[in-house]
XYZ file of C-alpha atoms in Angstrom:
285
model
C -40.297 6.981 -56.574
C -37.959 9.689 -54.725
C -39.940 9.298 -51.171
C -39.301 5.641 -51.524
C -35.654 5.442 -52.457
C -35.100 7.913 -49.169
C -37.618 5.406 -46.877
C -35.770 2.285 -47.220
C -32.253 3.651 -47.296
C -33.552 4.948 -43.593
C -34.601 1.534 -43.041
C -31.473 0.424 -44.421
C -29.455 2.395 -41.348
C -32.244 1.845 -38.620
C -29.933 -1.231 -37.166
C -26.990 0.495 -36.335
C -28.803 3.216 -34.958
C -30.270 1.518 -32.360
C -27.591 -1.265 -31.619
C -27.726 -2.195 -27.603
C -24.538 0.290 -25.606
C -21.832 -2.818 -24.524
C -20.842 -3.282 -21.417
C -17.558 -6.154 -20.758
C -17.634 -6.378 -16.565
C -14.524 -9.023 -15.182
C -15.874 -9.949 -12.426
C -12.409 -10.871 -10.009
C -14.927 -13.908 -8.086
C -16.893 -17.126 -9.693
C -20.277 -17.201 -11.278
C -21.640 -19.786 -8.475
C -21.262 -20.071 -4.590
C -17.930 -21.461 -3.081
C -15.997 -21.409 0.147
C -15.367 -17.401 -0.236
C -20.238 -17.369 -0.427
C -21.348 -16.412 -3.117
C -21.064 -12.640 -2.995
C -20.040 -11.782 -6.796
C -22.638 -14.619 -8.039
C -25.325 -12.466 -6.580
C -23.278 -9.045 -7.630
C -23.734 -10.362 -11.178
C -26.915 -11.523 -11.201
C -28.170 -7.340 -9.717
C -26.142 -6.424 -12.591
C -27.303 -8.423 -15.012
C -31.196 -7.230 -13.858
C -29.945 -3.968 -14.010
C -28.775 -4.414 -16.969
C -31.972 -6.006 -18.496
C -33.978 -2.828 -17.443
C -32.184 -0.661 -19.075
C -31.647 -2.360 -22.612
C -27.623 -2.482 -22.028
C -26.113 -5.757 -23.250
C -23.827 -6.684 -20.642
C -20.865 -9.220 -21.013
C -19.670 -10.562 -17.801
C -16.209 -12.728 -17.207
C -15.183 -14.447 -14.289
C -11.153 -14.531 -13.422
C -11.892 -17.475 -10.157
C -9.783 -15.742 -8.048
C -7.045 -16.056 -10.237
C -5.221 -13.228 -10.514
C -2.792 -14.199 -14.324
C -7.216 -14.562 -16.224
C -7.982 -11.464 -14.178
C -5.459 -9.734 -15.730
C -5.653 -11.490 -19.179
C -9.663 -11.999 -19.828
C -9.186 -7.620 -19.127
C -7.087 -6.992 -22.205
C -9.439 -9.271 -24.059
C -11.966 -6.582 -22.573
C -10.425 -3.775 -24.036
C -9.635 -4.855 -27.274
C -13.496 -6.180 -27.408
C -13.934 -2.274 -27.455
C -17.556 -1.913 -25.377
C -19.145 0.937 -24.345
C -17.874 1.477 -20.786
C -15.767 -1.883 -19.068
C -16.686 -2.518 -15.034
C -13.518 -3.595 -13.399
C -12.931 -4.670 -9.382
C -9.450 -2.739 -8.163
C -8.406 -5.923 -6.308
C -5.091 -5.178 -5.012
C -3.630 -2.598 -7.294
C -3.867 -5.197 -9.228
C -5.191 -3.656 -12.442
C -3.675 -0.133 -12.411
C -0.836 -1.129 -13.052
C -2.236 -3.360 -16.240
C -3.348 -0.454 -17.453
C -1.133 1.845 -17.113
C 1.473 -0.964 -18.706
C -1.472 -0.695 -21.748
C -2.064 3.269 -21.768
C -2.834 4.183 -23.365
C -6.863 2.662 -23.815
C -9.506 3.772 -25.663
C -12.572 2.661 -23.230
C -13.991 3.602 -21.335
C -13.312 1.922 -17.357
C -16.042 2.408 -13.784
C -14.488 0.995 -11.215
C -16.253 -1.017 -9.240
C -16.206 -1.853 -5.113
C -12.683 -1.703 -5.328
C -10.635 1.261 -7.227
C -7.740 2.483 -7.152
C -6.623 5.934 -5.031
C -6.035 9.514 -5.960
C -2.400 8.986 -6.767
C -3.376 6.142 -9.011
C -5.790 7.681 -10.375
C -4.360 10.778 -11.228
C -1.714 8.927 -13.045
C -4.277 7.183 -15.492
C -5.263 10.339 -16.400
C -1.956 11.525 -17.123
C -1.839 8.187 -19.342
C -4.541 8.695 -21.383
C -6.291 6.284 -19.555
C -10.567 7.329 -19.398
C -12.173 6.321 -15.660
C -15.096 7.558 -16.318
C -15.969 6.949 -12.473
C -16.822 4.501 -9.551
C -18.916 3.604 -6.627
C -16.942 1.937 -3.961
C -19.056 1.640 -0.723
C -17.085 3.081 2.564
C -15.739 -0.085 4.712
C -14.919 1.480 7.428
C -17.498 2.785 8.254
C -19.479 -0.907 7.923
C -16.295 -2.322 10.176
C -16.807 0.395 12.745
C -20.300 0.607 12.586
C -20.792 -3.704 12.905
C -18.249 -4.074 16.062
C -20.165 -1.140 17.252
C -23.937 -3.221 17.128
C -21.792 -6.046 17.987
C -20.674 -3.956 21.258
C -23.855 -2.881 22.337
C -25.468 -6.754 22.088
C -22.933 -8.404 24.031
C -23.924 -6.117 26.519
C -20.690 -7.265 28.564
C -16.810 -6.609 27.900
C -16.544 -7.416 24.785
C -13.021 -9.607 24.107
C -13.534 -9.192 20.277
C -11.590 -12.838 17.755
C -11.166 -10.609 14.536
C -10.796 -12.558 10.999
C -10.322 -10.052 8.326
C -10.618 -10.791 4.099
C -6.643 -10.618 4.097
C -3.875 -8.342 4.021
C -4.130 -6.025 1.300
C -7.463 -5.511 -0.047
C -8.773 -1.177 0.884
C -11.847 -3.506 1.337
C -10.265 -5.581 3.942
C -7.909 -2.901 4.824
C -10.160 -0.588 5.950
C -13.117 -2.790 7.472
C -9.773 -3.325 9.771
C -9.847 -0.120 10.162
C -12.630 0.477 11.443
C -12.927 -1.930 14.279
C -9.839 -0.483 15.919
C -11.589 2.679 16.283
C -14.841 1.481 17.870
C -12.363 0.132 19.763
C -10.654 2.426 20.668
C -13.630 4.726 21.348
C -14.689 1.703 23.726
C -13.537 1.123 26.676
C -14.928 -1.941 27.508
C -13.553 -3.107 24.581
C -10.939 -5.541 22.839
C -9.710 -6.669 20.257
C -7.856 -10.528 22.581
C -6.983 -12.463 19.058
C -7.213 -11.550 15.010
C -6.750 -13.238 12.198
C -7.096 -13.809 8.459
C -9.336 -16.152 6.685
C -8.963 -15.272 2.852
C -12.404 -14.551 2.653
C -13.112 -18.429 2.928
C -15.476 -20.118 5.202
C -12.800 -23.479 5.499
C -9.855 -21.335 6.767
C -12.045 -18.884 8.931
C -13.584 -22.788 9.984
C -10.146 -23.985 11.325
C -8.743 -21.524 12.317
C -11.548 -20.418 14.159
C -11.119 -23.926 16.563
C -7.739 -23.345 17.879
C -8.610 -20.261 18.576
C -12.115 -20.327 20.555
C -9.948 -23.512 22.425
C -6.961 -21.002 23.508
C -8.996 -18.041 23.896
C -12.260 -18.689 26.068
C -12.835 -15.546 27.330
C -13.165 -14.241 23.193
C -17.588 -13.556 22.980
C -17.875 -11.282 19.667
C -16.851 -12.539 16.975
C -16.080 -9.390 14.182
C -15.712 -11.388 10.926
C -15.179 -9.096 7.576
C -17.684 -11.413 5.495
C -20.750 -13.773 5.655
C -18.969 -16.335 4.607
C -15.903 -15.754 7.428
C -18.492 -15.404 9.999
C -20.629 -18.815 8.953
C -16.754 -20.584 9.076
C -16.457 -19.010 13.083
C -20.019 -20.989 13.533
C -19.079 -24.094 12.547
C -16.505 -24.077 14.656
C -18.873 -22.737 17.964
C -21.235 -25.616 17.184
C -18.527 -27.929 17.445
C -17.086 -26.988 21.013
C -20.778 -26.570 21.738
C -19.676 -22.611 22.623
C -22.657 -21.102 19.973
C -24.650 -19.496 22.877
C -21.948 -17.904 24.263
C -20.403 -15.947 21.626
C -21.880 -12.668 19.456
C -21.181 -13.122 15.607
C -21.469 -10.283 12.873
C -19.959 -10.159 9.189
C -19.744 -7.455 6.945
C -22.128 -8.028 3.284
C -24.623 -9.834 3.438
C -25.452 -11.394 -0.034
C -28.595 -12.330 -0.612
C -28.177 -16.276 0.012
C -26.583 -16.430 3.378
C -28.299 -17.629 6.310
C -28.742 -15.017 8.124
C -31.206 -16.705 10.793
C -27.119 -18.192 12.082
C -24.632 -14.655 12.154
C -26.540 -12.055 15.069
C -25.504 -8.923 13.599
C -25.632 -8.037 9.171
C -24.198 -4.810 8.047
C -24.568 -4.695 4.270
C -26.035 -3.827 0.666
C -22.872 -3.688 -0.580
C -23.978 -6.595 -2.965
C -26.446 -3.890 -5.226
C -23.781 -1.818 -5.562
C -22.802 -3.790 -8.683
C -26.746 -2.970 -10.078
C -25.929 0.737 -9.500
C -23.102 0.515 -10.964
C -24.773 -0.010 -13.766
C -27.111 2.692 -13.280
C -24.668 5.136 -13.151
C -23.172 3.623 -16.194
C -26.370 3.869 -18.354
C -26.735 7.890 -17.297
C -22.990 8.048 -18.666
C -23.019 6.685 -21.695
C -26.542 8.721 -22.098
C -24.940 11.196 -21.565
C -27.385 12.255 -18.055
């Protein structure tokens, strides 16, 4: 009789023991492809595949490039009390929000854009548990892309640089890498530069004007593939494509790779790596 009661009690508590570990990811992008390309959508796809492999309960919410919506989603996610919250701190928007909400009981893992060392210390002082981060070396990516484009051009490099934005760490570091490459190469110079907000449409419109007024441009350095595709569309329209080498950072899985001459990537896979790291953190590996 005692054995029967003991077994019944154990079975009653088993569901709680084997509950899936929960993760919420606030994706700053869109749930599908858009003018900035499919990058964030594909980051989510790879994260979902990784979460499935580890039997993790991953919930993804999309901010649709709206920072006000992103902050609202973060507040709701913290109230949901997941085992881990994965955030992308674009333009340091979330750093200030988290500090205003502190202490935050939910551990935070940063993906692709992380607060600075000073900001991380401030968050720690305010009782915010930053469990870790995975961030690419964007400076190296920007420099490597420029080096490869200059090498492929095989002539004096007149570079048209199209950056992503004016404020994110990713954009600024990629641009710094480009400038380091140009500074170390006497045959290279930045003939023109602009910002396209990671958008194919903006890159297309801006490129038309620059290509018309700067005929010596023979290299396009693009901060992401969506920008590169916009520049290529402008070159095609002006019948100048064969005269210009185009390169980009980020190669999302759906990018029309054959249209872009040089791609430096791997960033799209970092979301999946974040899931692997979070799994290890949650299980004390």
